[in-house]
XYZ file of C-alpha atoms in Angstrom:
346
model
C 4.357 5.405 16.439
C 4.361 8.583 14.263
C 2.494 8.396 10.854
C 5.418 9.781 8.905
C 6.231 7.188 6.228
C 5.732 8.369 2.530
C 2.528 6.826 0.940
C 2.447 5.507 -2.483
C -1.082 4.249 -3.505
C -0.343 4.551 -7.272
C -3.586 4.228 -9.269
C -4.064 4.361 -12.957
C -4.363 2.254 -16.117
C -1.680 -0.517 -16.407
C 0.754 -0.430 -19.238
C -0.350 -3.743 -20.221
C -3.951 -3.365 -21.235
C -5.145 -6.825 -21.940
C -8.629 -6.114 -20.143
C -11.692 -7.183 -21.991
C -15.423 -6.299 -21.459
C -18.056 -9.076 -21.814
C -18.658 -7.995 -25.359
C -15.085 -8.579 -26.240
C -14.195 -4.980 -26.678
C -10.866 -3.951 -25.137
C -11.400 -1.388 -22.341
C -8.839 0.122 -19.793
C -9.513 0.044 -16.126
C -7.921 2.328 -13.329
C -6.222 -0.125 -10.987
C -4.091 0.080 -7.933
C -0.758 -0.164 -9.481
C 1.486 -0.005 -6.603
C 1.447 0.622 -2.737
C 4.045 1.024 -0.167
C 4.854 -1.944 2.295
C 7.248 -3.427 4.820
C 8.952 -6.262 3.168
C 10.828 -9.293 4.430
C 12.926 -11.480 2.186
C 15.167 -14.588 2.555
C 17.316 -16.075 -0.054
C 18.285 -19.736 0.616
C 20.712 -21.710 -1.645
C 19.001 -24.944 -0.642
C 16.372 -27.412 -1.966
C 13.048 -27.834 -0.158
C 14.010 -31.006 1.967
C 16.859 -28.891 3.665
C 14.815 -25.820 4.506
C 11.333 -27.188 4.921
C 11.268 -26.975 8.690
C 12.543 -23.552 8.903
C 9.989 -22.355 6.116
C 7.177 -23.768 8.010
C 8.229 -22.208 11.194
C 8.511 -18.814 9.475
C 4.995 -19.019 7.963
C 3.604 -19.960 11.329
C 5.402 -16.717 12.919
C 4.003 -14.642 10.207
C 0.474 -15.882 10.518
C 0.372 -15.586 14.241
C 1.450 -12.029 13.802
C -0.943 -10.915 11.345
C -3.829 -13.366 12.081
C -6.086 -15.158 9.561
C -9.191 -13.432 8.063
C -10.689 -11.263 5.301
C -8.732 -8.275 6.341
C -5.306 -9.920 6.381
C -4.614 -13.456 5.041
C -7.524 -15.730 3.888
C -6.454 -17.168 0.624
C -3.722 -19.581 -0.617
C -2.376 -20.854 -3.862
C -0.240 -23.997 -3.929
C 2.368 -24.489 -6.624
C 0.397 -24.446 -9.897
C -3.149 -24.311 -8.685
C -5.374 -21.169 -9.023
C -5.813 -20.805 -5.334
C -8.710 -21.000 -2.977
C -9.968 -19.755 0.394
C -7.705 -20.766 3.405
C -9.938 -23.368 4.993
C -8.875 -26.125 7.474
C -8.769 -28.526 4.505
C -6.490 -26.106 2.643
C -4.217 -25.782 5.776
C -3.918 -29.560 5.526
C -2.645 -29.573 2.099
C -0.283 -26.676 2.867
C 1.142 -28.808 5.661
C 1.420 -31.773 3.377
C 3.320 -29.643 0.812
C 5.752 -28.610 3.418
C 6.339 -31.709 5.070
C 6.704 -33.800 1.909
C 10.553 -33.783 1.862
C 11.199 -36.643 -0.457
C 14.267 -35.835 -2.367
C 13.683 -35.322 -6.093
C 16.227 -35.313 -8.696
C 15.244 -33.066 -11.585
C 14.028 -33.908 -14.269
C 14.312 -37.705 -14.289
C 12.120 -38.505 -11.271
C 8.962 -36.523 -12.208
C 6.024 -37.381 -14.299
C 6.164 -35.797 -17.711
C 3.088 -33.495 -16.870
C 4.659 -32.481 -13.548
C 8.085 -31.808 -15.161
C 6.327 -29.520 -17.627
C 4.637 -27.530 -14.883
C 7.766 -27.098 -12.931
C 9.766 -25.860 -15.969
C 6.965 -23.395 -16.746
C 6.591 -21.888 -13.263
C 10.417 -22.157 -12.612
C 10.212 -23.465 -9.088
C 9.892 -26.942 -7.778
C 6.994 -26.125 -5.323
C 5.506 -23.121 -3.823
C 2.910 -21.274 -1.630
C 1.355 -17.907 -1.893
C -0.825 -16.473 0.866
C -2.857 -13.341 0.155
C -6.024 -11.626 1.181
C -7.864 -13.097 -1.705
C -7.983 -13.045 -5.317
C -7.220 -9.611 -6.625
C -6.885 -8.309 -2.887
C -4.361 -5.547 -2.460
C -4.228 -5.133 1.271
C -0.441 -5.337 1.691
C -0.523 -8.776 3.479
C 1.355 -11.363 1.430
C 3.613 -14.240 1.798
C 5.317 -16.264 -0.831
C 7.532 -19.407 -0.822
C 9.170 -20.668 -3.737
C 11.602 -23.763 -3.602
C 14.259 -23.889 -6.136
C 14.457 -26.612 -8.871
C 16.944 -29.322 -7.730
C 18.648 -29.517 -11.092
C 20.956 -32.587 -12.049
C 23.807 -32.087 -12.609
C 23.973 -28.939 -10.373
C 24.249 -25.869 -12.493
C 27.394 -23.717 -12.359
C 25.333 -20.762 -11.112
C 23.895 -21.050 -7.670
C 20.119 -20.869 -7.577
C 18.064 -20.037 -4.361
C 14.798 -20.811 -2.857
C 13.015 -17.695 -1.734
C 10.717 -16.768 1.216
C 9.231 -13.237 1.159
C 6.369 -11.575 2.946
C 4.895 -8.124 3.069
C 3.001 -5.972 5.746
C 0.986 -2.814 5.017
C 2.707 0.225 6.562
C -0.203 0.627 8.791
C 0.822 -2.606 10.500
C 4.186 -1.116 11.379
C 2.679 2.196 12.521
C 0.079 0.522 14.649
C 2.415 -2.087 16.420
C 5.794 -0.266 16.373
C 9.206 -1.124 15.061
C 10.174 -3.172 18.152
C 7.483 -5.899 17.601
C 7.932 -6.017 13.824
C 11.627 -6.186 14.146
C 11.008 -9.246 16.692
C 8.709 -10.822 14.149
C 11.373 -10.761 11.523
C 13.968 -12.307 13.778
C 11.493 -15.078 14.674
C 10.798 -15.697 11.002
C 14.731 -15.936 10.412
C 15.660 -18.030 13.403
C 15.335 -21.295 11.727
C 16.143 -20.282 8.005
C 19.240 -21.531 6.290
C 19.601 -18.198 4.408
C 22.639 -16.867 2.453
C 21.261 -13.408 2.712
C 17.953 -11.546 3.554
C 16.429 -8.258 4.383
C 13.616 -6.405 5.800
C 12.554 -2.806 5.233
C 10.397 -0.445 3.333
C 9.527 -1.290 -0.256
C 7.287 -0.521 -3.238
C 4.984 -3.431 -3.996
C 4.240 -3.228 -7.775
C 1.177 -4.945 -9.025
C 1.199 -3.837 -12.666
C 3.588 -2.353 -15.198
C 3.256 1.536 -14.699
C 2.370 3.773 -17.670
C 5.447 4.730 -19.579
C 3.880 8.251 -20.383
C 3.477 9.114 -16.545
C 6.920 10.228 -15.387
C 5.458 11.480 -12.038
C 4.899 7.896 -11.051
C 8.653 7.266 -11.289
C 9.799 10.618 -9.908
C 8.127 10.182 -6.508
C 9.560 6.795 -5.338
C 13.127 7.643 -6.750
C 13.476 10.418 -4.191
C 13.349 7.966 -1.245
C 16.516 5.880 -1.108
C 15.268 3.604 1.737
C 12.341 2.537 -0.451
C 13.136 -0.609 -2.334
C 11.744 -0.366 -5.805
C 12.055 -3.887 -6.919
C 9.970 -6.977 -6.031
C 11.945 -9.632 -4.087
C 10.769 -12.231 -6.521
C 11.437 -12.312 -10.102
C 15.161 -11.958 -9.867
C 15.888 -14.678 -7.246
C 17.398 -16.878 -9.993
C 20.159 -14.259 -10.473
C 20.749 -13.669 -6.848
C 22.805 -16.741 -6.122
C 25.138 -15.857 -3.107
C 24.908 -12.096 -3.608
C 23.408 -9.610 -1.296
C 20.181 -7.886 -2.437
C 21.124 -4.238 -1.538
C 21.018 -2.412 1.753
C 17.867 -2.269 3.733
C 16.798 -1.601 7.601
C 17.593 -5.041 8.687
C 20.275 -6.845 6.676
C 20.812 -10.742 7.161
C 24.190 -12.223 6.196
C 24.959 -15.803 6.113
C 27.403 -18.099 4.468
C 29.671 -17.499 2.443
C 29.547 -13.659 2.590
C 29.611 -13.298 6.385
C 32.755 -15.523 6.436
C 34.381 -13.665 3.767
C 33.864 -10.547 5.865
C 35.659 -12.154 8.747
C 32.460 -12.851 10.833
C 30.197 -10.659 12.808
C 32.883 -9.302 15.022
C 35.069 -8.127 11.981
C 32.153 -6.643 10.369
C 31.107 -4.717 13.366
C 34.687 -3.228 13.625
C 34.204 -1.717 9.967
C 31.109 0.060 10.611
C 31.239 3.338 12.607
C 27.921 4.681 12.535
C 26.191 5.060 16.088
C 22.923 4.011 14.397
C 24.342 0.585 13.315
C 24.381 -2.616 15.295
C 25.703 -6.163 14.319
C 24.284 -9.209 16.193
C 25.314 -12.606 15.608
C 22.667 -15.140 15.370
C 25.018 -18.128 15.260
C 28.453 -18.807 13.846
C 27.520 -18.486 10.402
C 24.504 -15.720 10.456
C 24.318 -12.303 11.561
C 21.828 -9.395 11.325
C 22.828 -5.808 10.772
C 20.382 -3.129 11.987
C 20.516 0.288 10.565
C 18.738 2.366 13.202
C 15.968 1.715 15.618
C 13.292 1.873 12.885
C 13.141 1.739 8.991
C 13.763 5.099 7.278
C 12.795 6.076 3.726
C 15.234 9.092 3.671
C 14.488 11.953 1.251
C 17.075 13.243 -1.356
C 15.298 16.408 -1.971
C 15.661 17.113 1.724
C 19.161 15.937 2.052
C 18.353 12.756 3.929
C 20.609 10.254 2.161
C 20.711 7.770 5.003
C 24.532 7.756 5.705
C 24.472 4.453 7.888
C 22.866 2.713 4.830
C 25.680 4.143 2.630
C 28.299 2.988 5.086
C 27.096 -0.694 4.841
C 26.630 -0.331 1.239
C 30.424 0.473 0.774
C 31.428 -2.460 2.854
C 29.200 -4.995 1.163
C 29.706 -3.510 -2.373
C 31.949 -6.559 -3.509
C 29.155 -8.822 -2.657
C 26.033 -6.745 -3.835
C 23.773 -8.300 -6.581
C 25.206 -6.933 -9.895
C 22.948 -4.510 -11.847
C 21.200 -6.556 -14.351
C 19.751 -4.346 -17.259
C 17.510 -5.593 -19.874
C 18.578 -5.607 -23.692
C 18.958 -2.297 -25.282
C 15.716 -0.678 -25.878
C 13.827 -2.139 -23.049
C 13.310 -0.288 -19.746
C 11.813 -2.905 -17.453
C 14.338 -2.872 -14.575
C 11.270 -2.835 -12.399
C 7.728 -2.639 -12.981
C 8.251 1.332 -12.546
C 9.803 1.001 -16.277
C 12.839 2.960 -15.191
C 15.153 4.162 -17.955
C 18.640 2.619 -18.128
C 20.083 5.988 -16.604
C 17.440 5.880 -13.708
C 18.120 2.162 -13.066
C 21.871 2.795 -12.746
C 21.416 5.760 -10.502
C 18.974 3.932 -8.295
C 21.307 0.878 -8.009
C 24.156 3.263 -7.062
C 22.280 5.455 -4.723
C 24.178 4.363 -1.568
C 27.526 4.008 -3.356
C 28.084 7.522 -5.092
């Protein structure tokens, strides 16, 4: 596969400089601030007991594809622990966490210490697989189960499963096997929406003073500039933008009239709509993910067409209070955030 995806290994001193030397004197360090990745995300409006089996299946699919080891995944954090090497013993604890589907009713049924931990981390249980503490190799998988509030809140909250692959994995294996991996992961998930495509993985707040770090990524409309996590509490039943692969479930797919009705509204020769079952479908925008390039007139028309169809269901633009510019870790200005959010609609 051609090595033609844009590279963004952004290095510098993070905006938040709480880095201390052994002597207690603050000293800035250059870090890997961001890197390009291929990202997979699924938003599921269900509690852990209702999705545990599908989540376990998706994790197994991912691990079979990437392998376990120092160059891929060899570290895991469970819920509120600090994490450790992914040993046979740790896999046992991971399986126990996934298989424990006792129905909790928050907050009454928790011990006080556990209730406090859950409220602090803002999810009921979770898993984070990485290449090690501080490792930025592009391999990552995270699961966060929503808190089963009682009574149920008016706003629909979702559980989240997201994973990333380095772009080199996509280039080495090709778009076909990667697409199949995503479909395998999705096969048993009860998602409301989901996606897979190119993204920028941001590890730190980018320096405000360096405008060049923002300008580069903004020229590529097919590159998602936000993390999948961090805004899942606001996602609800909305759709998280437009990507290479777009997964639609209930209720959005039903409100669109189903897979056949959606297919009839999309004219681009690059677009395909495949029903996964009666309530789930995937919309593919071309044979491979594309970054586009606004400076070269590559605005990704198939992406734009789908965005206009899905506009009533797209996640609203949530901007921080006046004076703050942290829409993403890129620290976009309000104008930049609005233009990026509407990049496929204007």
